[in-house]
Amino acid sequence: MLKNLRRRVSGTTIAMWIIGFILLVVVIVGVVRTLMIGKYTGADWTDLFVYGISQGSVYALIALGYTMVYGILRMINFAHGDIFMAGAFFGYFTAIVFEKNGFFDSPTVDGKLVLALVVVTLVAAAGAAGLAILLERIAYRPLRRAPRLVPLITAIGASFFLEYSFLGLFGSGIKGFPEIDALKGRVSIFGVEILKTQVVVIVASFVMLIALWLFVQRSKMGKAIQAVSEDKDAAALMGINVDRSIMITFLVGGALAGAAGVLYALLFRQVYFFMGFFPGLKAFTAAVLGGIGNIAGAMVGGLFLGIAESLFPNLVLDGLGIPAPYQLKDALAFLLLVLVLIFRPTGILGERLATKKA
Amino acid sequence: MKRTSPFSWMTPVTTGLIGGVVALFLCLVGIVEASLGRYVITGIVTMGQVFVLAVYAIFAMQAAQKAAPGQDEKPAPFRTLASGAISGLMISVVLAIFVLLGQQIDLRAVFIHATPVLYDLLTFGLGVPQGIFVLLGFGILMGVLFGAMALLPSALRRSLGAGLIAVPLVAVIYSSLFSGRGLSAFQALAVFVVVGLALFLWGRYQQPVRARANALPARQQRSMRLGLWVVAILFVLALPALGTYPSEVLVITGIFVLMGLGLNIVVGYAGLLDLGYVAFFAIGAYVMAILTSPEITWFPFSGNFWIALPFAVLAATLAGVILGIPVLNMRGDYLAIVTLGFGEIIRLVALSDWLKPLIGGSNGITQIPKPVVFGFSFDNPQKLYYIVVIGCVIAAFIATRLKYSRLGRNWMAIREDEDVAQAMGIDLVRNKLMAFATGAALSGLAGALFATKLTSIYPHSFNLLVSINVLAVIIVGGLGSIPGVIIGAVALVGLPELLREFAEYRLLVYGAVLVFMMLKRPEGLLPEARRKLELHELSPDVAE
Amino acid sequence: MPPLLNARDVTKRFGGLTAVNKLNVEIEENAIHSIIGPNGAGKTTFFNCVTGFYRHEEGTVLFKGEPLDGMQPDRITREGIGRTYQNIRLFQNMTVIENVMVGYQSHLHSGWIGAVFHTRGQRDEEKRAVEEARKMLAFVGLAGRGDWMSKNLPYGDQRRLEIGRALATKPDLLLLDEPAAGMNPSETVDLMEFIKRLRSELGITVLLIEHHMQVVMSISDKVTVMDFGEKIAEGTPQEVQNNPMVIEAYLGKGATEYGTVGSH
Amino acid sequence: MKKSQYFVIAVLMIAAFVLAACPAATPAPTTSSGDTAATSGDTTTSSASGDTATSCECTDPKGCVTVGANDPVRVGWMMVVSGADATLGLDSKFGAEIAADDRGTIAGHAIELTGEDDLCSAEGGQTAAQKMSADNKLTAVIGTSCSSAARAAIPVMCGAGIPMISASNTAPDLTADDRPADYWCYMRTAHNDKVQGAAMAEYAYGAGFRKAATVHDGSLYADQLQQVFADKFKELGGEIVAQEAVGPQDTDMKPMLTRVAAAGPDFFYLPIFVAAGGQVVKQAKEVPGMENVQLAGADGIFTADFLRAAGDAAMGMNHSSPDFSLFGEGYPALLEKYKAKEPAAPLSAFHAHAYDAFNIIANGIEAVAQKCDDGSLVIGKQALRDAMISTKDYSGITGTLTCTATGDCADPKIAVYEVMDTNPDNWNPGANADSNPKKIWP
């Protein structure tokens, strides 16, 4: 019996499970001890949770671009975070025009404000989408058939290029996104006090996610994109224009990233050339966490990551007696990623890729 | 190069417009203005002007070449020259529009480099109406001039072009390496003539020389090859004579070669995309620091470099195994993101307040001693270079031996088709772990050398960029190829160090070069022989 | 004597689809056993269950009397089961001889140290491996092609190489997935001879998936017929040919589907 | 085709080396280096005052820099101008450039600024130093930007005898009394963390705060500053209830702030930079329990730009900073010129420190340079360093500067300011007693 077991389960698998188990125990001990100390009130935890959701919904928007491009080209588009940054810049320059003309002055939400925000978002989305398409056309399309790592390096190169172009063009300083008086303070929803900007960000994100979902599932173009993701050659045989589908993918992904840039700027009010790098990385993590290639997965992964970053350092590390836990929030996020992938190797919702196995 | 599609006058116009946008971009990004102070030829031409000229040259020549008839057709000098002129004019038009716009509205609110200095440069210091006309005329002139190059026979054209490119390049490397300024007019001319002539002669006599060498008896060929090897080795050993700064660059390049060789085993041989390679580099460096720095008092043992070295390598290897086990069951890009995560975890933990009492947190670990052998201290880059070279030789030896062994074949099989490899009885995790651990060991070695070179280490030195750089090195060099790693490291680590002139723009140029290189030579600079075959068959369109 | 391979009630489902349903197959030692059936009948899925690439939900596969269920594919290969693929899967960018040597690798033992220091044991072993691989290439008729890049081989030779690579693992049971696909009549005749030689010269038991009826009927000792994941008939070629259920499953289909490459 | 490309590269490299190997071919005859001169420099003719000297032999134990008759005086900068910390280095770099423009000439020679990126890292600092130390025409260097880069760069620069003066290094060990011997050539115009951190602690305790919390961003600067503050505050009798840390690129600070709030401080010290600092201040107003905690930053965020990043939330916040009321009259003009280079307002006070650093170098050169008959200058390396480090009561932009024996040159007067107006356009510290932000201590 034991001999059979040994033949069946390799040593490394056992080691993997042991590592996973130890990590899990550490996490649980941390959580239990934190809760036993009881330093934080229920309201604190709720707040942390809401902070996580708003951060996570931005991650989700960026992650969608990653996941769509990955789904269709099997390529990690490293420059996607910088498309997001570009969107924030376009949004910023539009927003200061509105600010100068008094669109943001009213103390309550009015038509002018909504109009301005919508225009700002649209400009950012259009600009970012344009840039994404340009990138695809110049840097990625000629490499469609090259080995997998080549486009990855191109994407990394493009990422540097974009970051430092923006540094050169617009300067190194941090641009403060205009403050909108009507969005200051908190509002109570279901008895939970939430910042107004967070409400805007969360609602806008969900609207866009649903729109994307409908686009991919219902529209003809969306179905074509799905077909190309499944099998480029077969799709081409079915009369689908592959180049066009890929272009649309970049367009949609870029537009979402651009919009995310505006939401991010709204939430954190800072725009600068390096702002895309880390959120981009996080978004990619979120995409993998949720199951790469899977649109719903990107949403879930983004939210999960946002919440984990906001909640877990306090919840896990505090109890373990680790000082300054928020310094380690990224480490913890990646640790969770490892844990999730050990127990669920294809992400929370599973990947949606055409596996070309025998 | 030949175009079969019929000629259209729109082609030079669009080419010129694209060129104009590129020129405008270079101006607005600030690189032109910033290098106005850098003389290529002292007192005559600055780097900033060279940038603008280069745009005219490249796009005018391209336009002219597109207009040039094919080999079998009648030459059409007018069409060629006119195309060049049109494209040159278009570049000027774009710049002129920008200048005129700049007079009307304050572009600086958005573009910080839209300064009066720039307008002055573009209008030749003549102010708006006159300067614009001069600019347009200049464009036509440049267009005709560079367009004319398309009319020259190709061998001559290539030599001329190489000579022209050589002047600024040599000037930059020269001034950077030896902290001089630009070349003198005479030197510039000399460089131009020498490079142009050399290339011309090479093109002419390459075949006969080679034929003669091949016709030699086998024995003489062998001794010739041996002689070349001896020369190469002597060359490598003599390099530090260039001075401390070039040696410093060589040491850095060497450390990247070492890491590249290691990562090449992981990515190039076994096909495992590892984006967190810096983790082992960090572990090697930190173990070296902990074992040797007198600053660390909690550790009961404080030895010298040579005692610490094996422990640093061992620790990195061990970390490779421990980190490898949970992740190596994952496929493809899951592996990429998880390893990336590990790299970040190591850095963040090293930085954390949590371990600060042990390894210094943001304060790092300082006072790491230099290696000493019998009282001889390797205390400057010129000496340290030799230790790094020995490390690289050992690494290259290990990599070559492994490549042509059972293990190497297994890795290649895994890279080619994981499922089938498994069906051939290959224990995937075990074999992958071997690759991972070997790579980690070499990275740990590089880290230990890095720590002793710097004498102080900080968590910030071990960021994601290092992993990305190493990956770029091996891919630009040619995945799986050992000479490729060296060329890649020289191209992506060594040269950028030399081109520090561009300071603020280094990463901008780096990014552009990565993209350009991948588009032009996706198989890398010096690809593994079989990979080259594979790629060119796969996509003839990217091959030259 | 117990059968070499004994599959009992093997069931494999993909979501709602049952690809293999309570399949029972016994393969006698030294037999040439064929599985036939229309495309999508679950033949290759069954292969994948036997070789460990899929985990069947129910049932058990006994090899030499021991269960294989849940074992990793590499482990199963080392137990003595080799296979080829329906759509040839060579290591395309490795040379012909390297392909075979990869097959042979589980019979080599030198590791990292041996490779780096070229120990005596390692050198002898490598020499042996090259010799064995040469022998194997000669056996499958690829002598002298060792240094070709395997993707540059003509189609028929690629099939041979794939079989050679599987043989290099020294299997007791060889699973061939449509070896005759894409071959012309004379190549097919060669193949039949070759399969017989596998048994007579190497003593290997062969399990075959094939659409080419001439091959199946002339070399098989026993034929299992599958349709919709179930076994619908089994017996000698004659028995099967006359079975009305088989005729029903095949009528009008068999010939047209010949040569199409399905995938999962 | 491929082969020829390698060939071209090879030819280029060789051409560069050949040019290097025969420096005699270069027209400039002024390549004589101090090192060789120093070893054979046993001549006795030396003059104490450079101005009247007619003899130009180098007698300096560390060698000399010779500036040709028509050559400019070369001064270097070593700052981070790329990557995430680029803003820090560019700020100082602009300061140095403006100082050079304002000065126009040094000892009658034009000024040439050359620079290297220190990448804000040890390896970047070392490479930059190796490169700059090989430049035998370089008189002195302003830099580095980051203390980690400094630790790797200083031994190299000192080995070459080139004085270094930093505008933004703040780590105490760089100018500590027991600093390594090979730090001899190093000094700084930025404030030692020991001075600034302690000043803030004294102010906070004096103002009645007893429970303080701190945060740093993992940078050497912030980490040391908050530690000095915490130690001093405890020494005075206060309590440190939390010491937190974030990443410099983090944006969502609310979770961290929730933690701080739970510890119940009445004073929160955040000596971090603009991006993260802006987020912390802005979000502190949004986290329950933090609304009434007194926030305080250091000179890393004492800029108008910070008001843009933090918005109205910055109201009432305290800052420690060099005392602007002691700033030289030239500061408004400096700001004007700064805006011509970078339209956004300065990111910190480091440009002013760099301005002073440049002038300390320039003054030092003018004091020690020997003018030769042919119009060239000979500058002794040790002499220049000694002249710089003996700077006394120099009235610079950032106050009255006097260097200590270990190279701390900053005016040690630290003031604490309070933000009275969050409009960045009204940011005008030290203009008069009531200008915003308002000086409240000492």
mmCIF file of C-alpha atoms in Angstrom, chain A residues 3-4 7-8 357-358, chain C residues 67 69-71 79 89:
data_model
loop_
_atom_site.group_PDB
_atom_site.id
_atom_site.type_symbol
_atom_site.label_atom_id
_atom_site.label_comp_id
_atom_site.label_asym_id
_atom_site.label_seq_id
_atom_site.Cartn_x
_atom_site.Cartn_y
_atom_site.Cartn_z
ATOM 1 C CA LYS A 3 4.770 1.343 -1.955
ATOM 2 C CA ASN A 4 1.862 2.113 -4.229
ATOM 3 C CA ARG A 7 4.900 5.258 -6.874
ATOM 4 C CA ARG A 8 1.874 7.408 -7.388
ATOM 5 C CA LYS A 357 -2.513 18.960 -26.222
ATOM 6 C CA ALA A 358 -2.643 15.606 -27.919
ATOM 7 C CA PRO C 67 -2.333 -0.858 -10.920
ATOM 8 C CA ASP C 69 -3.880 4.529 -11.799
ATOM 9 C CA GLY C 70 -2.710 7.956 -10.677
ATOM 10 C CA MET C 71 0.881 7.422 -11.667
ATOM 11 C CA GLU C 79 7.217 0.720 -15.918
ATOM 12 C CA ARG C 89 5.146 14.852 -31.964
#
